[in-house]
């Protein structure tokens, strides 16, 4: 979470990092009263072990490829793929290519 | 709102429509308890007049270019640009190129 949050009304780029992805780390984009947005960077072979959040989440793959496990199902997420999770839905991720993901979290508990 | 909502846990593509953009219309992607996601298609010169939503919103430009007015400020949104709005924040849009936008709405009132 290396960069400051972007104020409401300000524009931030969530384009693919491309050549910069190899050196990038996960970063906060914004945290407001109801929504939190971050870019998660996951290097090939790295995982986020099973976890959940109190509120709903969308995960949008910006670049790369991630194996996404939720609800007993595994999907491969590639650029442009978006998935929604219900509150407290357990999920786990493993990057099969260097990847960045735009994660939008509803901060209200479900 | 031509397509059915995507169930939670299912993957949906939010890639640029590219050549299909000229014939596309706005479409619902998902509506759950807390989050609603849609793709808004706006043709060159078309506007969404000033409006607001009860909860917070993020607007991510997928393709094209949109003049985005909020809080007395005008930004040009191009592919990869994301902006966050507070609850009840008035905003208006005019496409300066055929555009599609990924709009994520928090359904809880702010």
mmCIF file of C-alpha atoms in Angstrom:
data_model
loop_
_atom_site.group_PDB
_atom_site.id
_atom_site.type_symbol
_atom_site.label_atom_id
_atom_site.label_comp_id
_atom_site.label_asym_id
_atom_site.label_seq_id
_atom_site.Cartn_x
_atom_site.Cartn_y
_atom_site.Cartn_z
ATOM 1 C CA UNK A 1 0.000 0.000 0.000
ATOM 2 C CA UNK A 2 2.658 2.401 -1.153
ATOM 3 C CA UNK A 3 0.779 5.313 -2.717
ATOM 4 C CA UNK A 4 -1.580 7.777 -1.089
ATOM 5 C CA UNK A 5 -5.303 7.339 -1.630
ATOM 6 C CA UNK A 6 -6.796 9.247 -4.515
ATOM 7 C CA UNK A 7 -9.370 11.821 -3.371
ATOM 8 C CA UNK A 8 -12.943 11.502 -4.643
ATOM 9 C CA UNK A 9 -13.404 13.276 -7.957
ATOM 10 C CA UNK A 10 -9.751 12.865 -8.917
ATOM 11 C CA UNK A 11 -8.817 10.638 -11.827
ATOM 12 C CA UNK A 12 -6.431 7.723 -11.362
ATOM 13 C CA UNK A 13 -5.156 5.354 -14.029
ATOM 14 C CA UNK A 14 -5.822 1.657 -13.688
ATOM 15 C CA UNK A 15 -4.270 0.773 -17.041
ATOM 16 C CA UNK A 16 -2.080 -2.318 -17.261
ATOM 17 C CA UNK A 17 1.388 -1.635 -15.819
ATOM 18 C CA UNK A 18 3.028 -3.535 -18.659
ATOM 19 C CA UNK A 19 6.812 -3.324 -18.399
ATOM 20 C CA UNK A 20 6.508 -1.797 -14.913
ATOM 21 C CA UNK A 21 4.621 -4.798 -13.570
ATOM 22 C CA UNK A 22 7.778 -6.754 -12.757
ATOM 23 C CA UNK A 23 8.857 -4.069 -10.243
ATOM 24 C CA UNK A 24 5.396 -3.086 -8.988
ATOM 25 C CA UNK A 25 3.803 -3.812 -5.640
ATOM 26 C CA UNK A 26 0.187 -3.802 -4.532
ATOM 27 C CA UNK A 27 -1.156 -0.312 -3.949
ATOM 28 C CA UNK A 28 -4.150 1.401 -2.401
ATOM 29 C CA UNK A 29 -6.166 3.489 -4.857
ATOM 30 C CA UNK A 30 -8.911 4.868 -2.668
ATOM 31 C CA UNK A 31 -10.730 4.241 0.572
ATOM 32 C CA UNK A 32 -13.933 6.131 1.142
ATOM 33 C CA UNK A 33 -16.893 5.523 3.434
ATOM 34 C CA UNK A 34 -18.419 2.683 1.441
ATOM 35 C CA UNK A 35 -15.899 1.598 -1.173
ATOM 36 C CA UNK A 36 -12.236 0.655 -1.097
ATOM 37 C CA UNK A 37 -10.302 0.150 -4.330
ATOM 38 C CA UNK A 38 -6.811 -1.301 -4.638
ATOM 39 C CA UNK A 39 -4.518 -2.736 -7.264
ATOM 40 C CA UNK A 40 -3.208 -6.109 -6.183
ATOM 41 C CA UNK A 41 0.037 -7.195 -7.859
ATOM 42 C CA UNK A 42 0.751 -10.906 -7.794
ATOM 43 C CA UNK A 43 3.918 -12.352 -9.284
ATOM 44 C CA UNK A 44 3.947 -15.688 -11.142
ATOM 45 C CA UNK A 45 3.591 -18.534 -8.680
ATOM 46 C CA UNK A 46 2.642 -16.305 -5.771
ATOM 47 C CA UNK A 47 -0.619 -16.859 -3.945
ATOM 48 C CA UNK A 48 -3.097 -15.137 -1.703
ATOM 49 C CA UNK A 49 -4.293 -17.914 0.547
ATOM 50 C CA UNK A 50 -7.962 -18.392 1.238
ATOM 51 C CA UNK A 51 -9.551 -15.333 2.814
ATOM 52 C CA UNK A 52 -12.783 -13.354 2.817
ATOM 53 C CA UNK A 53 -14.077 -9.858 3.440
ATOM 54 C CA UNK A 54 -17.147 -8.765 5.410
ATOM 55 C CA UNK A 55 -18.732 -7.068 2.380
ATOM 56 C CA UNK A 56 -19.097 -7.815 -1.320
ATOM 57 C CA UNK A 57 -16.107 -7.607 -3.655
ATOM 58 C CA UNK A 58 -15.430 -7.376 -7.365
ATOM 59 C CA UNK A 59 -12.099 -8.571 -8.760
ATOM 60 C CA UNK A 60 -11.142 -7.384 -12.242
ATOM 61 C CA UNK A 61 -8.028 -8.777 -13.898
ATOM 62 C CA UNK A 62 -6.110 -5.893 -15.463
ATOM 63 C CA UNK A 63 -3.254 -7.948 -16.910
ATOM 64 C CA UNK A 64 -1.613 -11.336 -16.598
ATOM 65 C CA UNK A 65 -3.381 -14.500 -15.482
ATOM 66 C CA UNK A 66 -4.598 -15.659 -12.081
ATOM 67 C CA UNK A 67 -6.133 -18.928 -10.943
ATOM 68 C CA UNK A 68 -9.099 -17.864 -8.849
ATOM 69 C CA UNK A 69 -10.740 -20.351 -6.481
ATOM 70 C CA UNK A 70 -14.079 -19.618 -4.856
ATOM 71 C CA UNK A 71 -17.023 -21.746 -3.822
ATOM 72 C CA UNK A 72 -15.376 -24.996 -4.890
ATOM 73 C CA UNK A 73 -14.808 -23.697 -8.426
ATOM 74 C CA UNK A 74 -11.591 -22.578 -10.101
ATOM 75 C CA UNK A 75 -11.593 -19.970 -12.844
ATOM 76 C CA UNK A 76 -8.686 -18.589 -14.823
ATOM 77 C CA UNK A 77 -8.899 -14.812 -14.812
ATOM 78 C CA UNK A 78 -7.251 -12.987 -17.680
ATOM 79 C CA UNK A 79 -7.246 -9.326 -18.708
ATOM 80 C CA UNK A 80 -10.773 -7.946 -18.710
ATOM 81 C CA UNK A 81 -12.300 -10.732 -16.631
ATOM 82 C CA UNK A 82 -14.400 -9.629 -13.678
ATOM 83 C CA UNK A 83 -15.855 -11.724 -10.868
ATOM 84 C CA UNK A 84 -18.145 -10.774 -7.980
ATOM 85 C CA UNK A 85 -18.076 -12.279 -4.506
ATOM 86 C CA UNK A 86 -20.805 -12.309 -1.895
ATOM 87 C CA UNK A 87 -20.034 -11.114 1.649
ATOM 88 C CA UNK A 88 -17.711 -13.494 3.512
ATOM 89 C CA UNK A 89 -17.201 -15.666 0.409
ATOM 90 C CA UNK A 90 -13.929 -17.551 0.825
ATOM 91 C CA UNK A 91 -11.568 -17.197 -2.122
ATOM 92 C CA UNK A 92 -7.910 -17.806 -2.966
ATOM 93 C CA UNK A 93 -5.684 -16.708 -5.849
ATOM 94 C CA UNK A 94 -2.499 -17.947 -7.495
ATOM 95 C CA UNK A 95 -0.820 -16.039 -10.322
ATOM 96 C CA UNK A 96 0.128 -18.185 -13.298
ATOM 97 C CA UNK A 97 1.582 -15.108 -15.009
ATOM 98 C CA UNK A 98 2.638 -11.819 -13.404
ATOM 99 C CA UNK A 99 -0.707 -10.119 -12.866
ATOM 100 C CA UNK A 100 -2.431 -7.038 -11.538
ATOM 101 C CA UNK A 101 -6.017 -7.008 -10.329
ATOM 102 C CA UNK A 102 -8.376 -4.161 -9.559
ATOM 103 C CA UNK A 103 -10.191 -5.077 -6.350
ATOM 104 C CA UNK A 104 -13.262 -3.098 -5.248
ATOM 105 C CA UNK A 105 -14.522 -3.843 -1.739
ATOM 106 C CA UNK A 106 -17.801 -2.756 -0.212
ATOM 107 C CA UNK A 107 -16.887 -1.737 3.321
ATOM 108 C CA UNK A 108 -20.386 -2.229 4.712
ATOM 109 C CA UNK A 109 -20.801 -5.692 6.212
ATOM 110 C CA UNK A 110 -23.206 -7.899 4.242
ATOM 111 C CA UNK B 1 -30.023 -3.302 -19.708
ATOM 112 C CA UNK B 2 -30.190 -6.048 -22.302
ATOM 113 C CA UNK B 3 -28.306 -8.957 -20.776
ATOM 114 C CA UNK B 4 -29.078 -10.989 -17.665
ATOM 115 C CA UNK B 5 -27.108 -10.319 -14.527
ATOM 116 C CA UNK B 6 -24.036 -12.452 -14.003
ATOM 117 C CA UNK B 7 -24.283 -14.637 -10.891
ATOM 118 C CA UNK B 8 -21.714 -14.176 -8.149
ATOM 119 C CA UNK B 9 -18.652 -16.312 -8.727
ATOM 120 C CA UNK B 10 -19.140 -16.348 -12.499
ATOM 121 C CA UNK B 11 -16.634 -14.592 -14.716
ATOM 122 C CA UNK B 12 -17.734 -11.858 -17.096
ATOM 123 C CA UNK B 13 -15.571 -9.970 -19.569
ATOM 124 C CA UNK B 14 -15.313 -6.202 -19.298
ATOM 125 C CA UNK B 15 -12.768 -5.904 -22.093
ATOM 126 C CA UNK B 16 -13.139 -3.060 -24.580
ATOM 127 C CA UNK B 17 -15.868 -3.834 -27.131
ATOM 128 C CA UNK B 18 -13.737 -2.456 -29.951
ATOM 129 C CA UNK B 19 -15.455 -2.948 -33.306
ATOM 130 C CA UNK B 20 -18.674 -3.992 -31.525
ATOM 131 C CA UNK B 21 -18.917 -0.680 -29.657
ATOM 132 C CA UNK B 22 -20.739 1.093 -32.503
ATOM 133 C CA UNK B 23 -23.690 -1.328 -32.217
ATOM 134 C CA UNK B 24 -23.584 -1.860 -28.441
ATOM 135 C CA UNK B 25 -25.986 -0.577 -25.819
ATOM 136 C CA UNK B 26 -25.597 -0.152 -22.082
ATOM 137 C CA UNK B 27 -25.906 -3.420 -20.187
ATOM 138 C CA UNK B 28 -26.327 -4.667 -16.643
ATOM 139 C CA UNK B 29 -23.467 -6.845 -15.450
ATOM 140 C CA UNK B 30 -24.538 -7.700 -11.928
ATOM 141 C CA UNK B 31 -26.764 -6.513 -9.131
ATOM 142 C CA UNK B 32 -26.196 -8.054 -5.737
ATOM 143 C CA UNK B 33 -27.114 -6.917 -2.250
ATOM 144 C CA UNK B 34 -24.451 -4.237 -1.950
ATOM 145 C CA UNK B 35 -22.929 -3.692 -5.380
ATOM 146 C CA UNK B 36 -24.336 -3.057 -8.822
ATOM 147 C CA UNK B 37 -22.056 -3.141 -11.868
ATOM 148 C CA UNK B 38 -23.001 -2.047 -15.368
ATOM 149 C CA UNK B 39 -21.348 -1.157 -18.636
ATOM 150 C CA UNK B 40 -22.564 2.214 -19.876
ATOM 151 C CA UNK B 41 -22.180 2.799 -23.611
ATOM 152 C CA UNK B 42 -22.205 6.419 -24.716
ATOM 153 C CA UNK B 43 -21.948 7.390 -28.367
ATOM 154 C CA UNK B 44 -19.967 10.448 -29.507
ATOM 155 C CA UNK B 45 -21.848 13.606 -28.633
ATOM 156 C CA UNK B 46 -24.350 11.856 -26.382
ATOM 157 C CA UNK B 47 -24.701 12.915 -22.765
ATOM 158 C CA UNK B 48 -25.952 11.702 -19.447
ATOM 159 C CA UNK B 49 -27.313 14.846 -17.859
ATOM 160 C CA UNK B 50 -26.501 15.716 -14.276
ATOM 161 C CA UNK B 51 -27.602 13.010 -11.857
ATOM 162 C CA UNK B 52 -26.527 11.329 -8.646
ATOM 163 C CA UNK B 53 -26.891 8.057 -6.784
ATOM 164 C CA UNK B 54 -27.616 7.483 -3.087
ATOM 165 C CA UNK B 55 -24.357 5.557 -2.556
ATOM 166 C CA UNK B 56 -20.749 5.858 -3.683
ATOM 167 C CA UNK B 57 -19.783 5.109 -7.280
ATOM 168 C CA UNK B 58 -16.660 4.348 -9.261
ATOM 169 C CA UNK B 59 -16.549 5.062 -12.988
ATOM 170 C CA UNK B 60 -13.824 3.367 -15.020
ATOM 171 C CA UNK B 61 -13.392 4.260 -18.684
ATOM 172 C CA UNK B 62 -12.941 1.041 -20.671
ATOM 173 C CA UNK B 63 -12.539 2.660 -24.095
ATOM 174 C CA UNK B 64 -13.173 5.909 -25.907
ATOM 175 C CA UNK B 65 -13.257 9.318 -24.239
ATOM 176 C CA UNK B 66 -15.805 11.004 -22.014
ATOM 177 C CA UNK B 67 -15.962 14.507 -20.592
ATOM 178 C CA UNK B 68 -16.847 13.987 -16.954
ATOM 179 C CA UNK B 69 -18.172 16.882 -14.876
ATOM 180 C CA UNK B 70 -18.443 16.641 -11.105
ATOM 181 C CA UNK B 71 -18.084 19.131 -8.291
ATOM 182 C CA UNK B 72 -17.445 22.078 -10.614
ATOM 183 C CA UNK B 73 -14.538 20.284 -12.296
ATOM 184 C CA UNK B 74 -14.337 18.694 -15.739
ATOM 185 C CA UNK B 75 -12.033 15.760 -16.439
ATOM 186 C CA UNK B 76 -11.462 13.914 -19.671
ATOM 187 C CA UNK B 77 -11.706 10.188 -18.972
ATOM 188 C CA UNK B 78 -9.862 7.876 -21.350
ATOM 189 C CA UNK B 79 -9.230 4.121 -21.264
ATOM 190 C CA UNK B 80 -7.984 3.054 -17.851
ATOM 191 C CA UNK B 81 -9.060 6.214 -16.029
ATOM 192 C CA UNK B 82 -11.049 5.681 -12.846
ATOM 193 C CA UNK B 83 -12.888 8.228 -10.733
ATOM 194 C CA UNK B 84 -14.754 7.861 -7.423
ATOM 195 C CA UNK B 85 -17.838 9.797 -6.381
ATOM 196 C CA UNK B 86 -19.186 10.375 -2.902
ATOM 197 C CA UNK B 87 -22.834 9.564 -2.139
ATOM 198 C CA UNK B 88 -25.239 11.970 -3.868
ATOM 199 C CA UNK B 89 -22.402 13.683 -5.765
ATOM 200 C CA UNK B 90 -23.890 15.320 -8.842
ATOM 201 C CA UNK B 91 -22.125 14.401 -12.089
ATOM 202 C CA UNK B 92 -22.711 14.581 -15.836
ATOM 203 C CA UNK B 93 -21.012 12.944 -18.819
ATOM 204 C CA UNK B 94 -20.631 13.689 -22.517
ATOM 205 C CA UNK B 95 -18.850 11.287 -24.871
ATOM 206 C CA UNK B 96 -16.288 12.950 -27.122
ATOM 207 C CA UNK B 97 -15.549 9.566 -28.707
ATOM 208 C CA UNK B 98 -17.727 6.436 -28.666
ATOM 209 C CA UNK B 99 -17.056 5.100 -25.172
ATOM 210 C CA UNK B 100 -17.867 2.365 -22.717
ATOM 211 C CA UNK B 101 -17.600 2.802 -18.962
ATOM 212 C CA UNK B 102 -17.627 0.283 -16.142
ATOM 213 C CA UNK B 103 -19.803 1.751 -13.396
ATOM 214 C CA UNK B 104 -19.797 0.212 -9.914
ATOM 215 C CA UNK B 105 -22.471 1.499 -7.537
ATOM 216 C CA UNK B 106 -22.700 0.891 -3.815
ATOM 217 C CA UNK B 107 -26.385 0.258 -3.210
ATOM 218 C CA UNK B 108 -26.265 1.228 0.462
ATOM 219 C CA UNK B 109 -27.207 4.875 0.975
ATOM 220 C CA UNK B 110 -24.300 6.983 2.139
#
